[in-house]
Coordinates of C-alpha atoms in Angstrom, one line a residue:
X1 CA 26.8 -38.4 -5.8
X2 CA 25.2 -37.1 -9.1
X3 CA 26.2 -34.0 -10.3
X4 CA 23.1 -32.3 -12.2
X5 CA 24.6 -31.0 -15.4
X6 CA 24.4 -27.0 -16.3
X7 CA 21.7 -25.7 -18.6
X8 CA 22.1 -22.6 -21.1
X9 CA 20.0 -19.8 -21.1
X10 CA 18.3 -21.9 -24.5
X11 CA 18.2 -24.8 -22.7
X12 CA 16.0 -23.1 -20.4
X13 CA 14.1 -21.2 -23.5
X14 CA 13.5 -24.8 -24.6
X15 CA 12.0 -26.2 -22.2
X16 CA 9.4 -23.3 -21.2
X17 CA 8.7 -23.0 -24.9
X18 CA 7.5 -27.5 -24.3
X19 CA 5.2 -26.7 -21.3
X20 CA 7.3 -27.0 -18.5
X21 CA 7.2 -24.6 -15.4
X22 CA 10.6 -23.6 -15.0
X23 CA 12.4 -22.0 -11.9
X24 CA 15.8 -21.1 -11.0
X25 CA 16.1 -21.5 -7.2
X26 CA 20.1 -20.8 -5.7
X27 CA 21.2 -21.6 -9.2
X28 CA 19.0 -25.2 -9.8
X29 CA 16.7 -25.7 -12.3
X30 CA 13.3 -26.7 -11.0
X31 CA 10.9 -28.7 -13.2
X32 CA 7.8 -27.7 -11.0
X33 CA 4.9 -29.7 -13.5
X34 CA 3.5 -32.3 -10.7
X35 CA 3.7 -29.9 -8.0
X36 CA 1.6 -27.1 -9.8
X37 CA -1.8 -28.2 -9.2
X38 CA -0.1 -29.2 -5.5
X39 CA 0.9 -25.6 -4.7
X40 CA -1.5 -24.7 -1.9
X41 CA -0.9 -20.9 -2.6
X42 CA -2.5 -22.2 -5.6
X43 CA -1.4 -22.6 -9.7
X44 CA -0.8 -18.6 -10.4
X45 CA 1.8 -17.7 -7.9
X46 CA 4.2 -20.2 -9.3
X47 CA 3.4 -19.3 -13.2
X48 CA 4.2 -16.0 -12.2
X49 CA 7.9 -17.0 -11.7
X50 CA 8.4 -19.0 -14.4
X51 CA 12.0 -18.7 -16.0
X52 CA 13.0 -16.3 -13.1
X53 CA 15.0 -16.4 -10.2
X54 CA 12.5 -17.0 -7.7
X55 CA 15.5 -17.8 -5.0
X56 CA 14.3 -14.9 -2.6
X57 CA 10.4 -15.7 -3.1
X58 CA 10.7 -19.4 -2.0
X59 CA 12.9 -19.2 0.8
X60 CA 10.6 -16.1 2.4
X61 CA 7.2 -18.2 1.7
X62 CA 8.4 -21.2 2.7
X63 CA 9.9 -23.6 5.5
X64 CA 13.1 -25.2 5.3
X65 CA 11.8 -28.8 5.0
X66 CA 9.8 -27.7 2.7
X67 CA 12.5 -25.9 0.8
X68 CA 14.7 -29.3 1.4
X69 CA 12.0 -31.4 -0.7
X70 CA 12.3 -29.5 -3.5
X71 CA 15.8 -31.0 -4.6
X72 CA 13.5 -34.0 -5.9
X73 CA 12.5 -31.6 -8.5
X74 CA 16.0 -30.7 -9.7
X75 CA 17.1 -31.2 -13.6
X76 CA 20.5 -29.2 -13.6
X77 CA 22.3 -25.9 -12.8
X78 CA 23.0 -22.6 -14.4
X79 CA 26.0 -20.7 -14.5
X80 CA 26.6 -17.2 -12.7
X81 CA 23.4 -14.9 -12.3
X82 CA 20.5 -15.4 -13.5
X83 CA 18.8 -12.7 -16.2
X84 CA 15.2 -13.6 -15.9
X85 CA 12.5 -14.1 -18.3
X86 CA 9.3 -12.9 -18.8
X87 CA 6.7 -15.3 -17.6
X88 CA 4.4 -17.0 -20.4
X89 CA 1.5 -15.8 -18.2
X90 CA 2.4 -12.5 -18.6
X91 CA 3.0 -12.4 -22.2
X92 CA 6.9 -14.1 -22.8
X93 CA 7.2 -16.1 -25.7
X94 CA 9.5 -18.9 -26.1
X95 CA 11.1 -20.7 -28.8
X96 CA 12.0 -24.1 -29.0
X97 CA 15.1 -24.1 -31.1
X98 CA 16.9 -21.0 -32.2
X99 CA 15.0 -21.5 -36.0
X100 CA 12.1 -21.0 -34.7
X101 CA 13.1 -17.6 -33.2
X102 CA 12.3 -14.5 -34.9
X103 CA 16.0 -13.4 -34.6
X104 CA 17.2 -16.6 -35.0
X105 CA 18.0 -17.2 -31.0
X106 CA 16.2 -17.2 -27.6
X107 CA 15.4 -13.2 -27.0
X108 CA 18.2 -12.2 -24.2
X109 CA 17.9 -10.9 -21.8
X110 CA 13.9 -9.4 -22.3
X111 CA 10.9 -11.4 -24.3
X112 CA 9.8 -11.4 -27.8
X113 CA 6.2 -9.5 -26.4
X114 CA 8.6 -7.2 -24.6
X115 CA 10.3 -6.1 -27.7
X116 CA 7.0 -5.6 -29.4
X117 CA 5.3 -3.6 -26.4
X118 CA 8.6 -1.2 -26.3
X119 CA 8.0 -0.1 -29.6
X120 CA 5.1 2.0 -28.8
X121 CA 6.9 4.1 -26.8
X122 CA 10.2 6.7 -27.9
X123 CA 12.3 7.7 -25.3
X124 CA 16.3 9.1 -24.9
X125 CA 16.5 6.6 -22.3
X126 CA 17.6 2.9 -23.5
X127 CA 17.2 1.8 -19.6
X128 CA 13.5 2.8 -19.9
X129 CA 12.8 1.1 -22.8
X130 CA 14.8 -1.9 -22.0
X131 CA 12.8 -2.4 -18.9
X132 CA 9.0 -1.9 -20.6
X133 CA 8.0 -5.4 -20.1
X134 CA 4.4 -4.1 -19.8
X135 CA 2.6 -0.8 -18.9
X136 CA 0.6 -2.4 -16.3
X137 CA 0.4 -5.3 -13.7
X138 CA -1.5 -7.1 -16.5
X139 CA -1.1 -7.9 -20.2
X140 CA -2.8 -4.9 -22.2
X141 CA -6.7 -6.0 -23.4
X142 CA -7.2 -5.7 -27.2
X143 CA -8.6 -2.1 -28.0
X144 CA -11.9 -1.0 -28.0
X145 CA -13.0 0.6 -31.4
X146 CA -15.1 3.6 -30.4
X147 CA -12.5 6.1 -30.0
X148 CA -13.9 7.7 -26.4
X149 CA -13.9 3.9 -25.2
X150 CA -10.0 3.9 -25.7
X151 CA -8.2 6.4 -23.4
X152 CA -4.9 6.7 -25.0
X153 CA -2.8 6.8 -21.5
X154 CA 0.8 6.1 -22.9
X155 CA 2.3 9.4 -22.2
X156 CA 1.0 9.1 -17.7
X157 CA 2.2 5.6 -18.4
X158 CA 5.5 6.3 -19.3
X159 CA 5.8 10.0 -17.4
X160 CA 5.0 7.3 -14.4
X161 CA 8.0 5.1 -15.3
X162 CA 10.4 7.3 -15.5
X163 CA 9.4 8.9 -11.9
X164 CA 10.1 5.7 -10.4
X165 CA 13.3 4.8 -12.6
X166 CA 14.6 8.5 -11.2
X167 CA 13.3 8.0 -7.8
X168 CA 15.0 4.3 -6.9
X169 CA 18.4 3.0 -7.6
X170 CA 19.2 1.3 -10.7
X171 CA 18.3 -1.4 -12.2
X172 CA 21.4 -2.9 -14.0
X173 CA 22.4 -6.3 -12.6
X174 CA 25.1 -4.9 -10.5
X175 CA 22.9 -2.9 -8.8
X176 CA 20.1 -5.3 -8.3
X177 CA 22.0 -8.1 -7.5
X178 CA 24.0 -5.8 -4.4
X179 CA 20.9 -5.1 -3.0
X180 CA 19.7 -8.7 -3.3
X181 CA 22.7 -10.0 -1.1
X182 CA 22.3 -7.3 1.2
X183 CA 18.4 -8.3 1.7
X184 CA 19.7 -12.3 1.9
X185 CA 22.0 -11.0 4.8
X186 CA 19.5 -9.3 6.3
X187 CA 16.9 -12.5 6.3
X188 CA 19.9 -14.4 7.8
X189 CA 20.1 -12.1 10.4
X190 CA 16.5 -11.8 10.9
X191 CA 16.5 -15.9 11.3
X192 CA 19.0 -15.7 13.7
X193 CA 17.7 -13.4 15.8
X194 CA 14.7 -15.3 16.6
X195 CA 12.4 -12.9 15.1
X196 CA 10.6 -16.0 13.1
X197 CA 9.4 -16.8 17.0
X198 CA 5.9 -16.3 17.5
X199 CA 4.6 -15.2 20.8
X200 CA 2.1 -16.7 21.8
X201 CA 1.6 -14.7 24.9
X202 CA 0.4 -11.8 22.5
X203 CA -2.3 -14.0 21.1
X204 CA -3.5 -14.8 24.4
X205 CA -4.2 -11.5 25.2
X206 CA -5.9 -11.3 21.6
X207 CA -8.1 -13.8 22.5
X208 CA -9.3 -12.2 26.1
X209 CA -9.8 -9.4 23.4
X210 CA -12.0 -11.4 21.4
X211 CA -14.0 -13.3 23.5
X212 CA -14.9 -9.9 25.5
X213 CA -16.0 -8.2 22.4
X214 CA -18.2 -11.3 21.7
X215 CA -19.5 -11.9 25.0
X216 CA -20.9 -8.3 24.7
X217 CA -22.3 -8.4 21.6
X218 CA -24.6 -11.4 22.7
X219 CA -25.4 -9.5 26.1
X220 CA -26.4 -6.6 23.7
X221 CA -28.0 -8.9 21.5
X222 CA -30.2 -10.5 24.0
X223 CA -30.9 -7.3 26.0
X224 CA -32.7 -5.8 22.5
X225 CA -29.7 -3.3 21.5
X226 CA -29.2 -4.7 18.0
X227 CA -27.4 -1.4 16.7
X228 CA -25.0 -1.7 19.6
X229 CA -24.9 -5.4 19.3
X230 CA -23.9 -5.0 15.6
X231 CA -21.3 -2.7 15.8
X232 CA -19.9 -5.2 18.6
X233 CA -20.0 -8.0 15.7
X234 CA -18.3 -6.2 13.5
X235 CA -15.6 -5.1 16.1
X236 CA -15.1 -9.1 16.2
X237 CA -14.9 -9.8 12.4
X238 CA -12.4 -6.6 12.1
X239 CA -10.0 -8.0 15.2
X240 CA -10.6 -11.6 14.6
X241 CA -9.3 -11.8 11.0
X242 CA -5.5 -10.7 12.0
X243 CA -5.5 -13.8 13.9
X244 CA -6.6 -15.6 10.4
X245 CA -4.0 -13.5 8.1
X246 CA -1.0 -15.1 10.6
X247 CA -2.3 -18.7 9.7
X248 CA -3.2 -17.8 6.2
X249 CA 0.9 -17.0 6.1
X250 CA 1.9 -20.5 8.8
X251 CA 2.7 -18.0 11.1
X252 CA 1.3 -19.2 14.0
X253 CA 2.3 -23.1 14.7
X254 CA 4.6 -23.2 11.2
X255 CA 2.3 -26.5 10.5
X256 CA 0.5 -26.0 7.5
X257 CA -2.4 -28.3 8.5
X258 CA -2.7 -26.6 12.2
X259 CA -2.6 -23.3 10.6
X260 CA -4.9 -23.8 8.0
X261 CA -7.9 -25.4 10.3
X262 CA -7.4 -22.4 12.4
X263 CA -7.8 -20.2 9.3
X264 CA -10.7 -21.9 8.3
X265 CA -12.3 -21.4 11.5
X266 CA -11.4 -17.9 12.1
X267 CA -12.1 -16.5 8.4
X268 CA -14.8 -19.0 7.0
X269 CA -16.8 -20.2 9.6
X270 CA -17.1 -16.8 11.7
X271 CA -17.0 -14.3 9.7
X272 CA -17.5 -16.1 6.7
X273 CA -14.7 -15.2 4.0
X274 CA -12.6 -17.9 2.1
X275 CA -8.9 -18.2 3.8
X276 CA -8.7 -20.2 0.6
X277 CA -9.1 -16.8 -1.7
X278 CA -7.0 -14.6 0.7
X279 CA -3.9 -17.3 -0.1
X280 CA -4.9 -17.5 -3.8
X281 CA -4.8 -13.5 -4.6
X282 CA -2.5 -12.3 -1.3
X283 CA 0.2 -15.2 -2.0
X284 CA 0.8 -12.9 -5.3
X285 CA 1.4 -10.1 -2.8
X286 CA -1.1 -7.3 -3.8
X287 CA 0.2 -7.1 -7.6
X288 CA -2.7 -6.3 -9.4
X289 CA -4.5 -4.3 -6.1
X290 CA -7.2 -2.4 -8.1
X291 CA -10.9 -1.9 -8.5
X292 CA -12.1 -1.2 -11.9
X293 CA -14.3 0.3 -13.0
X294 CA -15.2 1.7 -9.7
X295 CA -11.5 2.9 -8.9
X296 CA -8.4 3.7 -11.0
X297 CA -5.4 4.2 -8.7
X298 CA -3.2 5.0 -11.8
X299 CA -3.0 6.4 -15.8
X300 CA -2.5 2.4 -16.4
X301 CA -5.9 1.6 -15.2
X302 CA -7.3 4.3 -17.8
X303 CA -8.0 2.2 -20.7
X304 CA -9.1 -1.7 -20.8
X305 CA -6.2 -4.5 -19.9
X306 CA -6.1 -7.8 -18.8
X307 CA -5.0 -9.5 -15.5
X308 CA -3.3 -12.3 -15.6
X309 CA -3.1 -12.1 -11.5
X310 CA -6.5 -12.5 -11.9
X311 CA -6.8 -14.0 -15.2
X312 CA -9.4 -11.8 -16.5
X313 CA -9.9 -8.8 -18.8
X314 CA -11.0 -5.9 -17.0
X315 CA -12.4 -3.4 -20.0
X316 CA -12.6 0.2 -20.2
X317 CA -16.2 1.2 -20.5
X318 CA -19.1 3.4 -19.7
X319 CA -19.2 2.6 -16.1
X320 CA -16.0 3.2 -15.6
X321 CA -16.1 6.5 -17.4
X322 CA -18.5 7.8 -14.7
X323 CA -17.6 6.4 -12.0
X324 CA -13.6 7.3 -11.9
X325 CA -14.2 11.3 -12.2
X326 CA -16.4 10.6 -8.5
X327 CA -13.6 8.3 -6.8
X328 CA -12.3 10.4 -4.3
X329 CA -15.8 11.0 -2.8
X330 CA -16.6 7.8 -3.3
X331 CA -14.0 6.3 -1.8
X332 CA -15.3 5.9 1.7
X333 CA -18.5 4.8 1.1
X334 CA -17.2 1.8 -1.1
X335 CA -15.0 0.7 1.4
X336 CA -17.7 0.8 4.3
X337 CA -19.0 -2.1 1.8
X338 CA -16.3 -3.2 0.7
X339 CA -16.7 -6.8 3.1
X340 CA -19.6 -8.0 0.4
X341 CA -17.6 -7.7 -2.1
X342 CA -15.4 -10.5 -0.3
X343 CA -18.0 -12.5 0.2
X344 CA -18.6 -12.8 -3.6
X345 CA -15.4 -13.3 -4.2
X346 CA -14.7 -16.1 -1.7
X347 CA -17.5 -18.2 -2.9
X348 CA -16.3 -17.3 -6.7
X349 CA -13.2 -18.8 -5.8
X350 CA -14.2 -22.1 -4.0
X351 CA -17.2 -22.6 -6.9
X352 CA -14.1 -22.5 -9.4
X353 CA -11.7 -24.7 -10.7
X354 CA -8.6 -21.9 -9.3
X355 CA -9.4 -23.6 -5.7
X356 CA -8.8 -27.2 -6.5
X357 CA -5.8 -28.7 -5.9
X358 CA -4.4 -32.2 -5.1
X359 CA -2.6 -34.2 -3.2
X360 CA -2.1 -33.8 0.7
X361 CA -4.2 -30.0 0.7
X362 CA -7.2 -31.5 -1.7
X363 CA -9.4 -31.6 1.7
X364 CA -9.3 -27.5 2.2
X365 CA -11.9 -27.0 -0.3
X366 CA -14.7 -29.1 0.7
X367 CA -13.7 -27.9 4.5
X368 CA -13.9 -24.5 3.6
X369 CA -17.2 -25.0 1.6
X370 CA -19.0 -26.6 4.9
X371 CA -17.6 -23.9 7.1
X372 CA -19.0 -20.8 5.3
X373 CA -22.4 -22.8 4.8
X374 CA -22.3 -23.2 8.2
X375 CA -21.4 -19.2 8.8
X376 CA -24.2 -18.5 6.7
X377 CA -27.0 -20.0 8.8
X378 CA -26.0 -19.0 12.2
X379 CA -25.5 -15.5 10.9
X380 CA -28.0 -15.4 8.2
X381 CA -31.0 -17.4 9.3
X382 CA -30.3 -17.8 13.4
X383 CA -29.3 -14.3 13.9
X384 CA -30.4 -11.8 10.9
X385 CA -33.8 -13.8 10.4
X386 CA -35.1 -15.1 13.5
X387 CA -33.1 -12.9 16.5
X388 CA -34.0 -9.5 14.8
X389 CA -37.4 -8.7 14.7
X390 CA -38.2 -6.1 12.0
X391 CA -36.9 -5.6 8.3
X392 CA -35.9 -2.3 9.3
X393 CA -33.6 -3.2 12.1
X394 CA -32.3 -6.7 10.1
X395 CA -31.0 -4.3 7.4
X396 CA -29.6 -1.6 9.6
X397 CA -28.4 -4.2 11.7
X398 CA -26.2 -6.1 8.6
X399 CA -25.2 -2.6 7.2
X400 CA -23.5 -1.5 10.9
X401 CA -22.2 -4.5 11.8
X402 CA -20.2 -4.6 7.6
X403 CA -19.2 -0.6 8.0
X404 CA -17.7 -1.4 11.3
X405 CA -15.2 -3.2 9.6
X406 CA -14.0 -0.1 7.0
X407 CA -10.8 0.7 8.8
X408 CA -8.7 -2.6 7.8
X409 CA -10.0 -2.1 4.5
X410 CA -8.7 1.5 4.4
X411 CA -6.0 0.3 6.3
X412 CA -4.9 -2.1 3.0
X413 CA -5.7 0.4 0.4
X414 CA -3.8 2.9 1.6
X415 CA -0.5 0.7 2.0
X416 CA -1.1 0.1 -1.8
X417 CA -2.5 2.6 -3.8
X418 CA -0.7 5.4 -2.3
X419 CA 2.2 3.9 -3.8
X420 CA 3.4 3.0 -7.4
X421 CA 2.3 0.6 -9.6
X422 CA 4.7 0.4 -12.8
X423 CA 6.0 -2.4 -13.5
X424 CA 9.6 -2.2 -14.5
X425 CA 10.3 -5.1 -15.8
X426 CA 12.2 -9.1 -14.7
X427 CA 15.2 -7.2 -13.5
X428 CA 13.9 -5.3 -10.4
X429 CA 15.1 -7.6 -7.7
X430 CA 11.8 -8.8 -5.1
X431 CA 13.4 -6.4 -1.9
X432 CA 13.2 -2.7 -4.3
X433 CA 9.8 -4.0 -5.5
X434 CA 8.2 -4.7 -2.7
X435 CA 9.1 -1.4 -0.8
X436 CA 8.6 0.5 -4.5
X437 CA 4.9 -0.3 -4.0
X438 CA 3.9 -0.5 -0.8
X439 CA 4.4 1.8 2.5
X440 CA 4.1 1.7 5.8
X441 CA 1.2 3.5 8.1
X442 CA 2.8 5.1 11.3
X443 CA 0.5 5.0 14.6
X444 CA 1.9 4.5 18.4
X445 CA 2.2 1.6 20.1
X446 CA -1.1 1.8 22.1
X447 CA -2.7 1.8 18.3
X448 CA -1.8 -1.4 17.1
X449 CA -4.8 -3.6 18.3
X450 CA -6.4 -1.3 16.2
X451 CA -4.3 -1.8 13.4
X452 CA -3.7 -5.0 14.2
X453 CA 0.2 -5.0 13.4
X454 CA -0.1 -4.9 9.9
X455 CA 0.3 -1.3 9.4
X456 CA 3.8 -2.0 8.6
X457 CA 2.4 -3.7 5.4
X458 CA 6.3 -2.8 3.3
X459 CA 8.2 -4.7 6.3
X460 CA 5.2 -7.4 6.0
X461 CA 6.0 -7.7 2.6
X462 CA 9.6 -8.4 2.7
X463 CA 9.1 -11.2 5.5
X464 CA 5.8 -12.2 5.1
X465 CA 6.0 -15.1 7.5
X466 CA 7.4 -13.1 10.4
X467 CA 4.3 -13.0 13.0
X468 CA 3.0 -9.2 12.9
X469 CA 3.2 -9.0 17.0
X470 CA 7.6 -8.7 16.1
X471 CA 6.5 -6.4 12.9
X472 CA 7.2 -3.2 14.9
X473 CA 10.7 -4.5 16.5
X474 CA 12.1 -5.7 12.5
X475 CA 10.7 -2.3 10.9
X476 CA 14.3 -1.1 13.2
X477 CA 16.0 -3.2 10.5
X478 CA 14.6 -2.8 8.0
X479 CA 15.2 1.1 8.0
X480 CA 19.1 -0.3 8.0
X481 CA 18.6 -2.1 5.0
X482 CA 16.7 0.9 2.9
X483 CA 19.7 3.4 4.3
X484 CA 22.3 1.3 3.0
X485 CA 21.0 0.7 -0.1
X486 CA 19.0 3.5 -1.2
X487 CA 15.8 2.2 -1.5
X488 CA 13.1 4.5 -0.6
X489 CA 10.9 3.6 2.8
X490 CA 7.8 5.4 2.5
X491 CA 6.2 6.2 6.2
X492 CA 2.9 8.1 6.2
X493 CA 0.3 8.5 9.5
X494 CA -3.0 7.4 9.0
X495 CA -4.4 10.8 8.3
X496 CA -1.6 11.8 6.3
X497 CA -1.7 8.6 4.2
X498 CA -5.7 9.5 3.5
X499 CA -4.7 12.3 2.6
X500 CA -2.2 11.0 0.1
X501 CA -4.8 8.3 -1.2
X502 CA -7.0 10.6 -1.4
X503 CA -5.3 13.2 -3.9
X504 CA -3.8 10.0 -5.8
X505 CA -7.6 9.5 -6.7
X506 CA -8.5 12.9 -7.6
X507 CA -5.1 13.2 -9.9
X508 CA -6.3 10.3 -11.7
X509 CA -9.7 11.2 -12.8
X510 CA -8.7 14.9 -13.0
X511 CA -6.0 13.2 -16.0
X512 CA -9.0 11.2 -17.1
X513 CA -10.9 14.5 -17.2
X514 CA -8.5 15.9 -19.9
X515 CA -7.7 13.3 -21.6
X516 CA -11.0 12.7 -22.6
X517 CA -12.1 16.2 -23.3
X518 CA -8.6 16.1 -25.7
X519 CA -10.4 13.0 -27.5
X520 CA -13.5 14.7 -27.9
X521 CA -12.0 17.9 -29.3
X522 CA -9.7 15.5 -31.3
X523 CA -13.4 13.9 -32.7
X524 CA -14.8 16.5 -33.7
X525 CA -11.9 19.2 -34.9
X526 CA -9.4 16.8 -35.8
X527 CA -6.6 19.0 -33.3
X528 CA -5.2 17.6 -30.1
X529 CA -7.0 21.0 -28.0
X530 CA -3.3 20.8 -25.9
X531 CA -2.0 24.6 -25.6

């Protein structure tokens, strides 16, 4: 049998430097080129692990035959542990040959842009600047020239770096890598112990669920209640759509086809959202979960900076500069709308070139396409249009029905943005990430059709293919896992954790609040104003 020969680090360097999309998986080197626009997560999720060890990310995301066919895209080995790049995408830059290196050979173990970002920063702490691979989930946007349009953030930005560098074990390899084998183990374990098993019982009862809430909101509908009969609809859409985040993640029949049609079904042709999206932005995980300019959940969302989760530059401007000192109050009422904003943002996706791909999956777009055309005129012309009578009662009826739906999205919000979001760099291994950024909301058992399971969004992250009904039974574990290696498990109630998101907001534009009243003094006196 052919023994694939071992690459160097500049090997590597090389070949990311040509074009190629590179990843280390259990030591082989990948050459993913002709599966990129193939990837049904979509292009971004595997640019994102470019020349990194993206080991623990495929075998969580993925089936084992599907991690078996990925042999064919072998080219060789690499010796020991990996030290990982920075991505291209977000800012690495690679040579070709050591001559055409700055230095003279491939940067090792951080990037060239790495090196340069670090520089506008002075701290005691070589760890800290070592790690800044960028100051937020996205590449910084060029400046803005007028000096009140530029919030100068560096010192929250690195004040928040170091909190979490204190606050979580570190990050040297040995460190890192101990925790990675313990989180492997744990996976084993979890495999073993049949908690990959979907129960099927569970959605049965969902579905008695479902098809009593719907039944009820037609008897309302035909009886003349249409306030009653909206909130009933929008009961539906809010249970219905934990049914389409299992298929979303194959965690229903583990058949990518089976899942998806019943994904499509659920979230595009009844309650009209793209399952397509959901995979292209949630396969990243949450990264880059912010709003600007209507919300800034931290100091690195204080000044313009680009996305490359989202590939777009999100700037720092006037509407963001009023509406960030109001966020805490307006918190709610955005996220009692917050489901229009998804319907924008589905059919941005499925209009754009992001939701093509190739191959065996290149029927989901169309599909999708049909089925929220065909969502829009049941609900839009059959229902809105010709079932409700008056203006009046059509637009109560469509606000109701949309605010209905506000807990899951304060549900979400407040399993990310309670939570950090510095980035420290290629060496934080994927288990201390995951549960660095995102907690867990507590509720009882008799809750959780509420909740829908995924209040345990950190264990959800670090299995995301386990089916939420066994979400509560692995959290057990999981508490294992963070006591033995001294990773933090944040656990907050529901009020508590509004309570939490809620003074996260107002920290943020009270620091937005100074600073800019230090810039203005700064304009006009030429002295900082800090005493």
């Amino acid at each position: 049998m052919h023994q694939p020969k071992f690459l160097t680090r500049a090997d590597v360097a090389a070949l990311i430097a040509a074009g190629d999309t590179i990843v280390i998986n259990e030591g082989f080197v990948l050459r993913l080129n002709g599966w990129l626009d193939h990837h049904p997560g979509g292009r971004l999720v595997i640019q994102h692990m470019v020349g990194r060890d993206a080991t623990d990310e495929i075998s969580i995301y993925h089936s084992s035959k599907l991690i078996r066919t990925m042999n064919h895209y072998r080219i060789g080995r690499v010796e020991g542990s990996w030290v990982n790049f920075t991505p291209p995408i977000r800012g690495g830059l690679f040579a070709q040959s050591t001559k055409d290196c700055p230095t003279g050979i491939p940067q090792d173990p951080i990037s060239i842009h790495a090196e340069q970002l670090s520089q506008f920063f002075s701290s005691t702490s070589p760890t800290l600047e070592l790690e800044l691979q960028d100051d937020s989930p996205g590449s910084r946007a060029d400046a803005v020239p007028d000096p009140l349009r530029s919030i100068d953030n560096t010192e929250l930005v690195k004040q928040a770096l170091e909190d979490d560098l204190s606050q979580y074990p570190s990050l040297d390899a040995v460190t890192q890598q101990a925790i990675v084998e313990k989180y492997r183990d744990l996976h084993q374990k979890i495999k073993n112990e049949g908690y990959y098993n979907c129960q099927y019982w569970e959605y049965a009862k969902e579905m008695g669920r479902y098809l009593c809430i719907f039944t009820a909101f037609l008897i309302a509908l035909k009886s003349g209640w249409f306030i009653t009969s909206a909130a009933l609809l929008g009961l539906f859409w809010h249970q219905i759509m934990f049914t389409a985040h299992d298929a979303g993640h194959q965690g229903i029949t583990h058949n990518f086809v089976v899942d998806t049609l019943i994904g499509m079904f659920v979230a595009d042709f009844c309650c009209g959202l793209s399952i397509g999206w959901w995979k292209s932005s949630h396969n990243e995980h949450d990264p880059d979960l912010q709003n600007a300019p209507l919300f800034a959940t931290s100091p690195s969302y204080l000044a313009s900076f680009h996305s490359s989760y989202y590939n777009f530059t999100f700037l720092w401007d006037k509407a963001a500069e009023f509406a960030i000192p109001y966020q805490r109050y307006t918190y709610y009422p955005i996220m009692g709308i917050a489901r229009f904003n998804l319907y924008i943002l589905s059919w941005c996706h499925l209009l754009s070139r992001r939701s093509t791909t190739l191959g065996s999956s290149k029927w989901t777009r169309p599909t999708e396409i049909c089925f929220m055309s065909i969502y829009w005129f049941l609900f839009g012309y059959c229902l809105v249009w010709r079932s409700i009578p008056t203006w009046t009662l059509r637009i109560m009826f469509v606000l109701v029905s949309h605010i209905i739906t506000m807990p899951l999205h304060v549900q979400i919000t407040l399993s990310h943005w309670a939570m950090s979001t510095s980035e420290l760099g290629e060496s934080e291994s994927f288990p201390q990430h995951q549960l660095r950024t995102t907690m867990d909301v507590e509720c009882p058992p008799w809750l959780d059709f509420i909740h829908g399971g995924l209040q345990f969004q950190a264990v959800h992250h670090l299995f995301p293919c386990v089916p939420r009904h066994n979400l509560r039974r692995l959290q057990q574990l999981v508490i294992g896992f963070c006591d033995e290696t001294g990773i933090k498990y944040k656990r907050l109630g529901f009020v508590a954790g509004n309570k939490d998101v809620l003074g996260k907001l107002g920290e943020v534009a009270a620091q937005l609040e100074l600073m800019v009243k230090c810039q203005k003094h700064m304009a006009e006196t030429g002295e900082s104003g800090l005493h």
